Amino acid sequence: RACMAALAIQKNLDNLRTRIQQQHEQTFAARIGINSGEVVVGRIGDDLRMDYTAQGQVVGIAARLEALAEPDSTLISDYTQKQVAGYFNLDAQGEQTIKGLKQPLAVFRLGASQAETTRFDVSRRQGLTRFIGREADMATLEAALQQAKAGNGQVVGVVAEAGTGKSRLCYEFLETCKARGMTVLQGHALSHGKNIPFLPMLQVFRAYYGITDEDDDRTAREKIAGRLILLNEKFKDLLPILFEFFDITDPEAPPLQIAPEAKQRQIVSILRQIVQGADPNIGNIVAYIEDLHWLDDGSEGFLSEWVDALAGTNSFLLVNFRPEYHADWMQKSWYRQLPLAPLTPDEVQEMLIALLGPEPSVSGLAEIIFKRTGGNPFFCEEVVKSLQESGALQGTTGQYVLTDTASELDIPQSVQAVLAARIDRLSDDEKSLLQTAAVIGRVFSRALLAEVSDLPEAELDHSLNTLKAGEFIFQRSHGLSVEYIFKHALTQEVALGSQLGEKLKQTHATVAQALERLNTDQLDETAALIAHHWENAGERLTAGQWFMRAANHISATDIAQGMRHMQAALTLTDSLAASEARNSLRLEALGALLNQGSWRINIGRDALESHYQEVQELLADIENPELAARVKLGYAVSVGLCFGDIEGHGRLIDEGLEEFGEVVSRETCTSYEGAQGYSLFCRGLLRRSRQAFLEVRNAVGDDFSIGQQTFRLSALGQNLSVEPLPRGFAGDLRAAITDLHSAYEKLKNSGHFELSLWAAAALAILNNAAGNRLEPHSTLANLMADATRLADERASDFTRVYLLSPANRLTLNKENAQEVVSQCHALLTESRERYACRESEAQHLSYLSEAQLLAGRVSDAVDSAREAVALAHKQTARLFELLALIALLRALFVQGDAEDECKQALERAAILLEETGARALEPQIIELQGRLAAATGDEKTAHSTFETAHRLYLEVGADGHAERLSEELGL
């Protein structure tokens, strides 16, 4: 229409110019610029005068096109050209640099109009949304449900563009399920829900446990406990974790102090039992999660576990999402995707006739609407409502009378335009209320809306009722807590986008302040949502402070989400001018990232270096040696454990002790010394390692609390779990192994689960060094089975890899060799991708080599061992290099024809034995020397050497190796 108007103006101006030239001998020219897009109209003026003006980039581009146009011509933008191509002759003018745009804009000169054609034919064909064929789709869902009932659990994903009818299809199907007495659980992802962990999952769980908005914390806990204990009494111990997940913690039973990842695994284990039909009190479960494209990261993980648990059950999971959403779990064989097929013209005709009715005046209108909408069901409904509200249609649904000629109807070209037109026809109060609600979110409570709105109670209720009657919003709950939801996400998006930037910022600020007032008892739980609104209000520092509060709250159960909030705080304040508040916030966030994210969940080497450098700069003006020491400790741990820079790890620890040892608390210094002990062990400096651990033990005595504040781990517990390693490799394997058995039980029973698994890992490492076999049902076998179960349920990524790698090697035998090879590969991949336990990577490669050798993959075994030797040497990890050389020699002897390499490896091993004092490994080297003598035909030397190795095996406590050698050689 704008282009047609421009042509009409130019034609009228030509006639006018001709008359002026004839009458006054004067002339003039006109230029026109046209651009297309959404325009926000705002008020300008003062208290005495108020006008409206169109503002924003769309209008600015049109004005600049006008300036670029030649006299008596019209220029249109690329945006407009895409909509009018086919209607007019267009002459491309190339790309022009437009002020305010980063990229040049393609510009076209408007020519004469072409023959008439519909907008559907020339434009909407490429941008149409998906349609729905309800009968066929319902049949597909029903077939999947029957498969689930038969014990073949099913997941169905309904995928389509916005407005195609995903939610309506799912709603109708779920209603049929409810009518058959099936249990239906529902959760909804929200557009602003990325900052609210587990929101849709919490909704599902609340439905399962029967928790309502009116339930207080005690009632909610009783409902959860009642159902969960009936399901499985063993879950009683997990109640504190589940209460924490729901933010209804019992003051008399605080949450367990275990890794956040482990807490999630415990909650997932409950989910699995529910999904897998362990609850006898309910029948088939049908669960529905809407709008996965807005799913938060925490819920993504739960959903993946949920889908995995469905296999072989009678449960059914229904989800919907827009086409841009993808997930790995979609590869499962029990997942089927349901793309909504387009409605045929006859189907759209039938739907519109039901809406419009049989009155003769509306005859043909359905066909016009179909061409203009492309058959999008939501769009069709909104067009009919728009026509009714504008007065073009009079009557009620199914009984409309058309008051204008159908061919002259002004039907908007997009659903956004339809909604914008409908919103503009609201009264000022109703429009303002809808816009305010859109800022709050797709789901909003009446209490919060009342707090933010300026309307009196009666007018507020009247406006809400009007919005409900117009089907802009639906009331979703009743009783004390009244909640509303926008009928469609697009309604919220359009209402949100129709506001000027400054007004939008002010509303976000008002919502943030209201959330603070209404949630004084739950500010930690709502901190992320408050931060979201302060961020959109442009208050970056305030938003950062709230994100940091959210991080401190959620880190207890989800370190990954906590770190994302910390990163958000840093991103928001990165470009702010330095100030005491800004620097303090960044110091807190950076310090927490370097400590909490150092080894449990890595933040990447580049980010680590950048964060560490900034902390040093911020600390330069602050006298806080305690924080400086803790940051350096966290940085050192990351360098070693996550990135495998063992030499750098040790150097930083040494520097920290020298710099801060006299000025920081005993707790911080003790944590340094404990980390130093482990670093020295990795470097093969066993005597110094044992001395460091001895100093820590003397400092902490029997106090498990020391170290918790600095490193979130007990220094005593760390000592009990790690100190036996250097002692055992120094030649006291039996005593070290015995002490680790005791340490495991003591740490586990005292609640130090992560450290108990460190003890189990050390136990596996030393038993591997001793050559001990994992006899079925033995004390060691039972302990390792218990520990590996705990690792999967409760441990951080670092601890899981640290334990499972030596534990898998401990189970190695000829029958399961290939399986252990696969497990070793998986753990190595996990270590590298998640930056978990990288300091032990050479040790993991040695275990892989031994498994490959027993599996008959000799060449692979040699390659893995060589890689382990090179890596350990590069890292200055002398002990791990020695273990790698032993693995390499074993593989080379089987491969044969490598005498020179074997001699070189044995020479290097002898040097490392001297440097490390690893007496427990000496008999293995001596045995391998005997193997080389035997390979070269010197049987006498070989036999004598084997006898020496056997004697030394017994002396250092390597009983398994002693027994093996005795059986093999008849010693």
Tab-separated table of C-alpha atoms in Angstrom, residues 83-443:
chain	number	residue	atom	x	y	z
A	83	GLN	CA	7.367	-8.026	0.472
A	84	VAL	CA	6.474	-6.234	-2.777
A	85	ALA	CA	8.545	-8.192	-5.304
A	86	GLY	CA	6.116	-9.340	-7.979
A	87	TYR	CA	3.816	-6.362	-7.511
A	88	PHE	CA	6.075	-3.639	-9.000
A	89	ASN	CA	8.972	-3.172	-11.361
A	90	LEU	CA	12.031	-2.704	-9.178
A	91	ASP	CA	15.390	-1.344	-10.296
A	92	ALA	CA	18.278	-2.479	-8.081
A	93	GLN	CA	20.488	0.453	-7.033
A	94	GLY	CA	23.148	-1.658	-5.319
A	95	GLU	CA	24.130	-1.526	-1.677
A	96	GLN	CA	24.248	1.778	0.165
A	97	THR	CA	25.915	2.662	3.444
A	98	ILE	CA	23.175	3.797	5.802
A	99	LYS	CA	23.970	5.635	9.010
A	100	GLY	CA	23.041	3.489	11.992
A	101	LEU	CA	23.426	0.176	10.152
A	102	LYS	CA	26.535	-1.960	10.526
A	103	GLN	CA	26.135	-3.547	7.081
A	104	PRO	CA	25.333	-1.848	3.745
A	105	LEU	CA	21.680	-2.041	2.739
A	106	ALA	CA	20.417	-3.173	-0.661
A	107	VAL	CA	18.310	-0.374	-2.165
A	108	PHE	CA	15.735	-0.478	-5.014
A	109	ARG	CA	14.071	2.206	-7.115
A	110	LEU	CA	10.316	1.801	-7.310
A	111	GLY	CA	8.833	1.474	-10.801
A	112	ALA	CA	5.386	0.889	-12.237
A	113	SER	CA	3.067	-1.700	-10.776
A	114	GLN	CA	2.691	-5.085	-12.433
A	115	ALA	CA	-0.351	-7.208	-13.006
A	116	GLU	CA	-2.261	-8.014	-9.858
A	117	THR	CA	-1.204	-11.116	-7.880
A	118	THR	CA	-1.815	-12.213	-4.331
A	119	ARG	CA	0.653	-11.611	-1.530
A	120	PHE	CA	0.384	-15.318	-0.701
A	121	ASP	CA	1.696	-16.197	-4.163
A	122	VAL	CA	4.625	-13.780	-4.242
A	123	SER	CA	5.777	-13.472	-0.668
A	124	ARG	CA	4.257	-15.696	1.955
A	125	ARG	CA	5.070	-18.886	0.050
A	126	GLN	CA	8.646	-18.940	1.436
A	127	GLY	CA	7.840	-17.854	4.950
A	128	LEU	CA	4.729	-19.842	5.811
A	129	THR	CA	4.540	-21.648	9.117
A	130	ARG	CA	3.812	-25.348	9.450
A	131	PHE	CA	0.175	-26.500	9.554
A	132	ILE	CA	-1.564	-29.198	11.544
A	133	GLY	CA	-3.652	-32.116	10.360
A	134	ARG	CA	-5.332	-32.954	13.645
A	135	GLU	CA	-6.948	-36.292	12.861
A	136	ALA	CA	-3.800	-37.884	11.496
A	137	ASP	CA	-1.654	-36.369	14.247
A	138	MET	CA	-4.009	-37.527	16.998
A	139	ALA	CA	-3.861	-41.020	15.512
A	140	THR	CA	-0.058	-40.901	15.607
A	141	LEU	CA	-0.090	-39.865	19.262
A	142	GLU	CA	-2.600	-42.571	20.112
A	143	ALA	CA	-0.482	-45.224	18.394
A	144	ALA	CA	2.560	-44.126	20.380
A	145	LEU	CA	0.547	-44.221	23.596
A	146	GLN	CA	-0.541	-47.786	22.917
A	147	GLN	CA	3.088	-48.732	22.348
A	148	ALA	CA	3.946	-47.260	25.746
A	149	LYS	CA	1.094	-49.107	27.437
A	150	ALA	CA	2.475	-52.316	25.969
A	151	GLY	CA	5.746	-51.723	27.770
A	152	ASN	CA	7.640	-49.913	25.037
A	153	GLY	CA	8.062	-46.460	26.574
A	154	GLN	CA	7.653	-43.671	24.015
A	155	VAL	CA	8.691	-40.046	23.548
A	156	VAL	CA	6.888	-37.937	20.961
A	157	GLY	CA	8.110	-34.495	19.956
A	158	VAL	CA	5.606	-32.228	18.238
A	159	VAL	CA	7.551	-29.729	16.159
A	160	ALA	CA	6.225	-26.724	14.250
A	161	GLU	CA	6.613	-22.999	13.885
A	162	ALA	CA	4.941	-20.664	16.347
A	163	GLY	CA	1.180	-20.476	15.951
A	164	THR	CA	0.712	-23.698	14.024
A	165	GLY	CA	-1.211	-25.364	16.838
A	166	LYS	CA	1.299	-27.423	18.812
A	167	SER	CA	-0.172	-26.541	22.183
A	168	ARG	CA	-3.767	-27.127	21.080
A	169	LEU	CA	-2.963	-30.551	19.651
A	170	CYS	CA	-1.168	-31.564	22.840
A	171	TYR	CA	-3.981	-30.193	24.994
A	172	GLU	CA	-6.643	-32.196	23.159
A	173	PHE	CA	-4.597	-35.375	23.408
A	174	LEU	CA	-3.934	-34.927	27.128
A	175	GLU	CA	-7.629	-34.393	27.739
A	176	THR	CA	-8.338	-37.799	26.234
A	177	CYS	CA	-5.682	-39.302	28.506
A	178	LYS	CA	-7.243	-37.722	31.585
A	179	ALA	CA	-10.670	-38.983	30.549
A	180	ARG	CA	-9.246	-42.512	30.606
A	181	GLY	CA	-7.968	-42.089	34.162
A	182	MET	CA	-4.314	-41.754	33.260
A	183	THR	CA	-1.896	-39.704	35.371
A	184	VAL	CA	-0.935	-36.551	33.469
A	185	LEU	CA	2.008	-34.435	34.644
A	186	GLN	CA	2.746	-31.098	32.977
A	187	GLY	CA	5.616	-28.631	32.878
A	188	HIS	CA	6.093	-25.470	30.849
A	189	ALA	CA	9.366	-23.814	29.828
A	190	LEU	CA	9.176	-20.018	29.785
A	191	SER	CA	10.891	-17.451	27.598
A	192	HIS	CA	12.593	-15.899	30.635
A	193	GLY	CA	13.087	-19.269	32.313
A	194	LYS	CA	16.698	-19.724	31.189
A	195	ASN	CA	17.729	-18.026	34.434
A	196	ILE	CA	15.446	-20.164	36.610
A	197	PRO	CA	16.952	-23.635	37.011
A	198	PHE	CA	14.693	-26.669	36.639
A	199	LEU	CA	11.460	-24.635	36.382
A	200	PRO	CA	9.473	-27.055	34.149
A	201	MET	CA	10.886	-30.053	36.020
A	202	LEU	CA	9.779	-28.584	39.326
A	203	GLN	CA	6.302	-28.161	37.885
A	204	VAL	CA	6.216	-31.837	36.893
A	205	PHE	CA	7.484	-32.999	40.272
A	206	ARG	CA	5.020	-30.767	42.119
A	207	ALA	CA	2.189	-32.311	40.123
A	208	TYR	CA	3.447	-35.813	40.906
A	209	TYR	CA	3.596	-35.152	44.636
A	210	GLY	CA	0.284	-33.262	44.621
A	211	ILE	CA	1.806	-30.000	45.850
A	212	THR	CA	-0.354	-26.899	45.321
A	213	ASP	CA	0.387	-23.185	45.598
A	214	GLU	CA	-1.547	-23.081	48.863
A	215	ASP	CA	0.743	-25.655	50.537
A	216	ASP	CA	3.261	-24.311	53.011
A	217	ASP	CA	6.768	-25.793	53.240
A	218	ARG	CA	5.843	-28.298	55.932
A	219	THR	CA	2.829	-29.582	54.010
A	220	ALA	CA	4.905	-29.877	50.855
A	221	ARG	CA	7.583	-31.829	52.720
A	222	GLU	CA	4.959	-34.171	54.165
A	223	LYS	CA	3.517	-34.852	50.707
A	224	ILE	CA	6.941	-35.576	49.249
A	225	ALA	CA	8.043	-37.757	52.152
A	226	GLY	CA	4.783	-39.702	52.225
A	227	ARG	CA	4.892	-40.680	48.586
A	228	LEU	CA	8.654	-41.137	48.348
A	229	ILE	CA	9.017	-43.449	51.360
A	230	LEU	CA	6.101	-45.554	50.154
A	231	LEU	CA	7.876	-45.825	46.842
A	232	ASN	CA	11.154	-46.962	48.410
A	233	GLU	CA	12.168	-46.685	52.078
A	234	LYS	CA	15.795	-46.317	51.006
A	235	PHE	CA	14.860	-42.895	49.636
A	236	LYS	CA	14.388	-41.604	53.199
A	237	ASP	CA	18.038	-40.541	53.282
A	238	LEU	CA	17.513	-38.518	50.088
A	239	LEU	CA	14.660	-36.395	51.447
A	240	PRO	CA	16.958	-33.479	52.450
A	241	ILE	CA	18.282	-33.362	48.874
A	242	LEU	CA	14.781	-33.346	47.401
A	243	PHE	CA	13.608	-30.720	49.900
A	244	GLU	CA	16.543	-28.542	48.871
A	245	PHE	CA	15.624	-29.054	45.208
A	246	PHE	CA	12.136	-27.708	45.968
A	247	ASP	CA	13.516	-24.887	48.177
A	248	ILE	CA	11.563	-26.236	51.151
A	249	THR	CA	14.549	-27.272	53.247
A	250	ASP	CA	13.741	-28.774	56.646
A	251	PRO	CA	15.612	-26.725	59.302
A	252	GLU	CA	15.989	-29.854	61.422
A	253	ALA	CA	17.475	-31.935	58.578
A	254	PRO	CA	19.865	-29.795	56.509
A	255	PRO	CA	21.007	-30.989	53.074
A	256	LEU	CA	23.896	-33.426	52.781
A	257	GLN	CA	27.289	-31.892	52.057
A	258	ILE	CA	27.941	-33.663	48.774
A	259	ALA	CA	28.867	-32.538	45.278
A	260	PRO	CA	26.097	-30.662	43.418
A	261	GLU	CA	26.408	-33.038	40.468
A	262	ALA	CA	25.853	-35.908	42.887
A	263	LYS	CA	22.689	-34.280	44.225
A	264	GLN	CA	21.351	-34.031	40.710
A	265	ARG	CA	22.100	-37.699	40.120
A	266	GLN	CA	20.165	-38.598	43.279
A	267	ILE	CA	17.153	-36.630	42.081
A	268	VAL	CA	17.488	-38.261	38.673
A	269	SER	CA	17.495	-41.691	40.352
A	270	ILE	CA	14.114	-40.852	41.896
A	271	LEU	CA	12.856	-39.666	38.510
A	272	ARG	CA	13.998	-42.940	36.951
A	273	GLN	CA	12.072	-45.044	39.471
A	274	ILE	CA	8.932	-42.988	38.911
A	275	VAL	CA	9.237	-43.181	35.128
A	276	GLN	CA	10.033	-46.869	35.213
A	277	GLY	CA	6.789	-47.681	36.985
A	278	ALA	CA	8.067	-48.304	40.504
A	279	ASP	CA	5.105	-46.494	42.091
A	280	PRO	CA	2.221	-48.976	42.537
A	281	ASN	CA	-0.201	-46.191	43.469
A	282	ILE	CA	-0.425	-44.746	39.986
A	283	GLY	CA	-1.132	-46.194	36.585
A	284	ASN	CA	0.354	-45.203	33.284
A	285	ILE	CA	2.129	-41.853	33.430
A	286	VAL	CA	1.721	-39.356	30.603
A	287	ALA	CA	4.009	-36.363	31.013
A	288	TYR	CA	3.969	-33.213	28.921
A	289	ILE	CA	6.630	-30.503	28.702
A	290	GLU	CA	5.877	-27.498	26.543
A	291	ASP	CA	8.186	-25.163	24.613
A	292	LEU	CA	11.516	-26.977	24.870
A	293	HIS	CA	13.150	-24.162	22.882
A	294	TRP	CA	13.040	-22.137	26.121
A	295	LEU	CA	14.316	-24.944	28.350
A	296	ASP	CA	16.946	-24.020	30.943
A	297	ASP	CA	20.239	-25.924	31.007
A	298	GLY	CA	19.463	-27.763	34.233
A	299	SER	CA	16.178	-29.064	32.860
A	300	GLU	CA	17.950	-30.101	29.649
A	301	GLY	CA	20.041	-32.538	31.670
A	302	PHE	CA	17.030	-33.935	33.514
A	303	LEU	CA	15.099	-34.321	30.269
A	304	SER	CA	17.939	-36.315	28.735
A	305	GLU	CA	17.968	-38.658	31.744
A	306	TRP	CA	14.175	-38.903	31.602
A	307	VAL	CA	14.181	-39.954	27.958
A	308	ASP	CA	16.903	-42.493	28.675
A	309	ALA	CA	14.871	-43.983	31.539
A	310	LEU	CA	11.768	-44.487	29.382
A	311	ALA	CA	13.117	-47.489	27.495
A	312	GLY	CA	11.117	-50.601	28.262
A	313	THR	CA	8.561	-48.861	30.504
A	314	ASN	CA	4.865	-48.126	30.138
A	315	SER	CA	5.406	-44.363	30.429
A	316	PHE	CA	4.747	-41.763	27.760
A	317	LEU	CA	6.428	-38.381	27.360
A	318	LEU	CA	5.011	-35.699	25.084
A	319	VAL	CA	6.994	-32.565	24.269
A	320	ASN	CA	6.702	-29.743	21.786
A	321	PHE	CA	9.128	-27.215	20.422
A	322	ARG	CA	9.964	-24.961	17.526
A	323	PRO	CA	12.091	-26.286	14.644
A	324	GLU	CA	15.294	-24.627	15.874
A	325	TYR	CA	15.430	-26.900	18.935
A	326	HIS	CA	17.615	-30.020	18.761
A	327	ALA	CA	18.859	-32.508	21.363
A	328	ASP	CA	21.037	-35.618	21.388
A	329	TRP	CA	18.292	-37.729	22.936
A	330	MET	CA	16.332	-37.437	19.702
A	331	GLN	CA	18.514	-40.272	18.357
A	332	LYS	CA	16.855	-42.795	20.695
A	333	SER	CA	14.883	-45.510	18.961
A	334	TRP	CA	11.886	-44.942	21.245
A	335	TYR	CA	11.626	-41.276	20.192
A	336	ARG	CA	9.440	-40.272	17.289
A	337	GLN	CA	9.064	-36.759	15.877
A	338	LEU	CA	5.730	-35.428	14.736
A	339	PRO	CA	6.091	-32.479	12.358
A	340	LEU	CA	2.690	-30.875	11.955
A	341	ALA	CA	1.648	-31.307	8.342
A	342	PRO	CA	-0.057	-28.421	6.515
A	343	LEU	CA	-3.824	-28.268	6.591
A	344	THR	CA	-5.372	-28.700	3.189
A	345	PRO	CA	-7.558	-25.900	1.815
A	346	ASP	CA	-10.616	-28.012	2.548
A	347	GLU	CA	-9.553	-28.454	6.198
A	348	VAL	CA	-8.954	-24.712	6.637
A	349	GLN	CA	-12.281	-24.028	4.947
A	350	GLU	CA	-14.020	-26.324	7.411
A	351	MET	CA	-12.353	-24.648	10.394
A	352	LEU	CA	-13.195	-21.147	9.181
A	353	ILE	CA	-16.783	-22.006	8.364
A	354	ALA	CA	-17.136	-23.168	11.970
A	355	LEU	CA	-15.753	-19.835	13.103
A	356	LEU	CA	-17.665	-17.630	10.679
A	357	GLY	CA	-20.954	-19.457	10.264
A	358	PRO	CA	-23.257	-20.097	7.277
A	359	GLU	CA	-24.523	-16.523	6.673
A	360	PRO	CA	-24.296	-15.750	2.904
A	361	SER	CA	-22.369	-12.496	3.423
A	362	VAL	CA	-19.300	-14.389	4.718
A	363	SER	CA	-19.254	-16.689	1.698
A	364	GLY	CA	-15.782	-16.554	0.130
A	365	LEU	CA	-14.196	-14.939	3.197
A	366	ALA	CA	-12.676	-18.240	4.311
A	367	GLU	CA	-10.808	-18.544	1.018
A	368	ILE	CA	-9.457	-14.985	1.339
A	369	ILE	CA	-8.281	-15.599	4.905
A	370	PHE	CA	-6.658	-18.863	3.856
A	371	LYS	CA	-4.654	-17.123	1.137
A	372	ARG	CA	-3.573	-14.365	3.483
A	373	THR	CA	-2.668	-16.572	6.443
A	374	GLY	CA	-1.269	-19.665	4.775
A	375	GLY	CA	-3.614	-21.727	6.923
A	376	ASN	CA	-1.895	-21.071	10.256
A	377	PRO	CA	-4.710	-22.023	12.682
A	378	PHE	CA	-3.811	-19.476	15.337
A	379	PHE	CA	-3.493	-16.751	12.709
A	380	CYS	CA	-6.870	-17.664	11.215
A	381	GLU	CA	-8.553	-17.370	14.603
A	382	GLU	CA	-6.850	-14.043	15.321
A	383	VAL	CA	-7.845	-12.605	11.925
A	384	VAL	CA	-11.480	-13.439	12.597
A	385	LYS	CA	-11.240	-11.791	16.023
A	386	SER	CA	-9.531	-8.762	14.490
A	387	LEU	CA	-12.313	-8.402	11.904
A	388	GLN	CA	-14.926	-8.741	14.630
A	389	GLU	CA	-13.268	-6.133	16.854
A	390	SER	CA	-12.873	-3.686	13.966
A	391	GLY	CA	-16.585	-3.962	13.188
A	392	ALA	CA	-16.117	-5.627	9.799
A	393	LEU	CA	-17.757	-8.710	11.264
A	394	GLN	CA	-20.779	-8.482	13.545
A	395	GLY	CA	-22.289	-11.258	15.608
A	396	THR	CA	-20.835	-14.148	17.553
A	397	THR	CA	-18.745	-17.198	16.759
A	398	GLY	CA	-20.474	-19.292	14.126
A	399	GLN	CA	-23.039	-16.553	13.426
A	400	TYR	CA	-21.107	-13.624	11.929
A	401	VAL	CA	-22.420	-11.147	9.348
A	402	LEU	CA	-19.932	-9.365	7.059
A	403	THR	CA	-20.529	-5.614	6.903
A	404	ASP	CA	-17.977	-4.838	4.167
A	405	THR	CA	-16.956	-6.276	0.827
A	406	ALA	CA	-14.663	-9.223	1.330
A	407	SER	CA	-12.219	-8.218	-1.395
A	408	GLU	CA	-11.663	-4.831	0.281
A	409	LEU	CA	-10.879	-6.176	3.716
A	410	ASP	CA	-7.625	-4.880	5.198
A	411	ILE	CA	-6.210	-8.091	6.676
A	412	PRO	CA	-2.733	-7.790	8.311
A	413	GLN	CA	0.090	-9.731	6.729
A	414	SER	CA	1.545	-11.406	9.831
A	415	VAL	CA	0.259	-12.711	13.085
A	416	GLN	CA	2.402	-10.131	14.848
A	417	ALA	CA	0.586	-7.413	12.945
A	418	VAL	CA	-2.777	-8.961	13.809
A	419	LEU	CA	-1.917	-9.061	17.481
A	420	ALA	CA	-0.490	-5.544	17.417
A	421	ALA	CA	-3.694	-4.259	15.823
A	422	ARG	CA	-5.799	-6.047	18.449
A	423	ILE	CA	-3.668	-4.680	21.285
A	424	ASP	CA	-3.893	-1.137	19.899
A	425	ARG	CA	-7.697	-1.329	20.044
A	426	LEU	CA	-7.624	-1.916	23.791
A	427	SER	CA	-8.278	0.950	26.161
A	428	ASP	CA	-5.227	2.712	27.613
A	429	ASP	CA	-5.577	0.894	30.946
A	430	GLU	CA	-5.988	-2.527	29.359
A	431	LYS	CA	-3.148	-2.003	26.903
A	432	SER	CA	-0.820	-0.738	29.625
A	433	LEU	CA	-1.736	-3.673	31.865
A	434	LEU	CA	-1.090	-6.176	29.063
A	435	GLN	CA	2.270	-4.581	28.298
A	436	THR	CA	3.236	-4.655	31.969
A	437	ALA	CA	2.242	-8.314	32.200
A	438	ALA	CA	4.391	-9.039	29.132
A	439	VAL	CA	7.401	-7.597	30.924
A	440	ILE	CA	6.795	-9.880	33.900
A	441	GLY	CA	6.692	-12.967	31.686
A	442	ARG	CA	4.375	-15.296	29.859
A	443	VAL	CA	3.121	-16.551	33.213
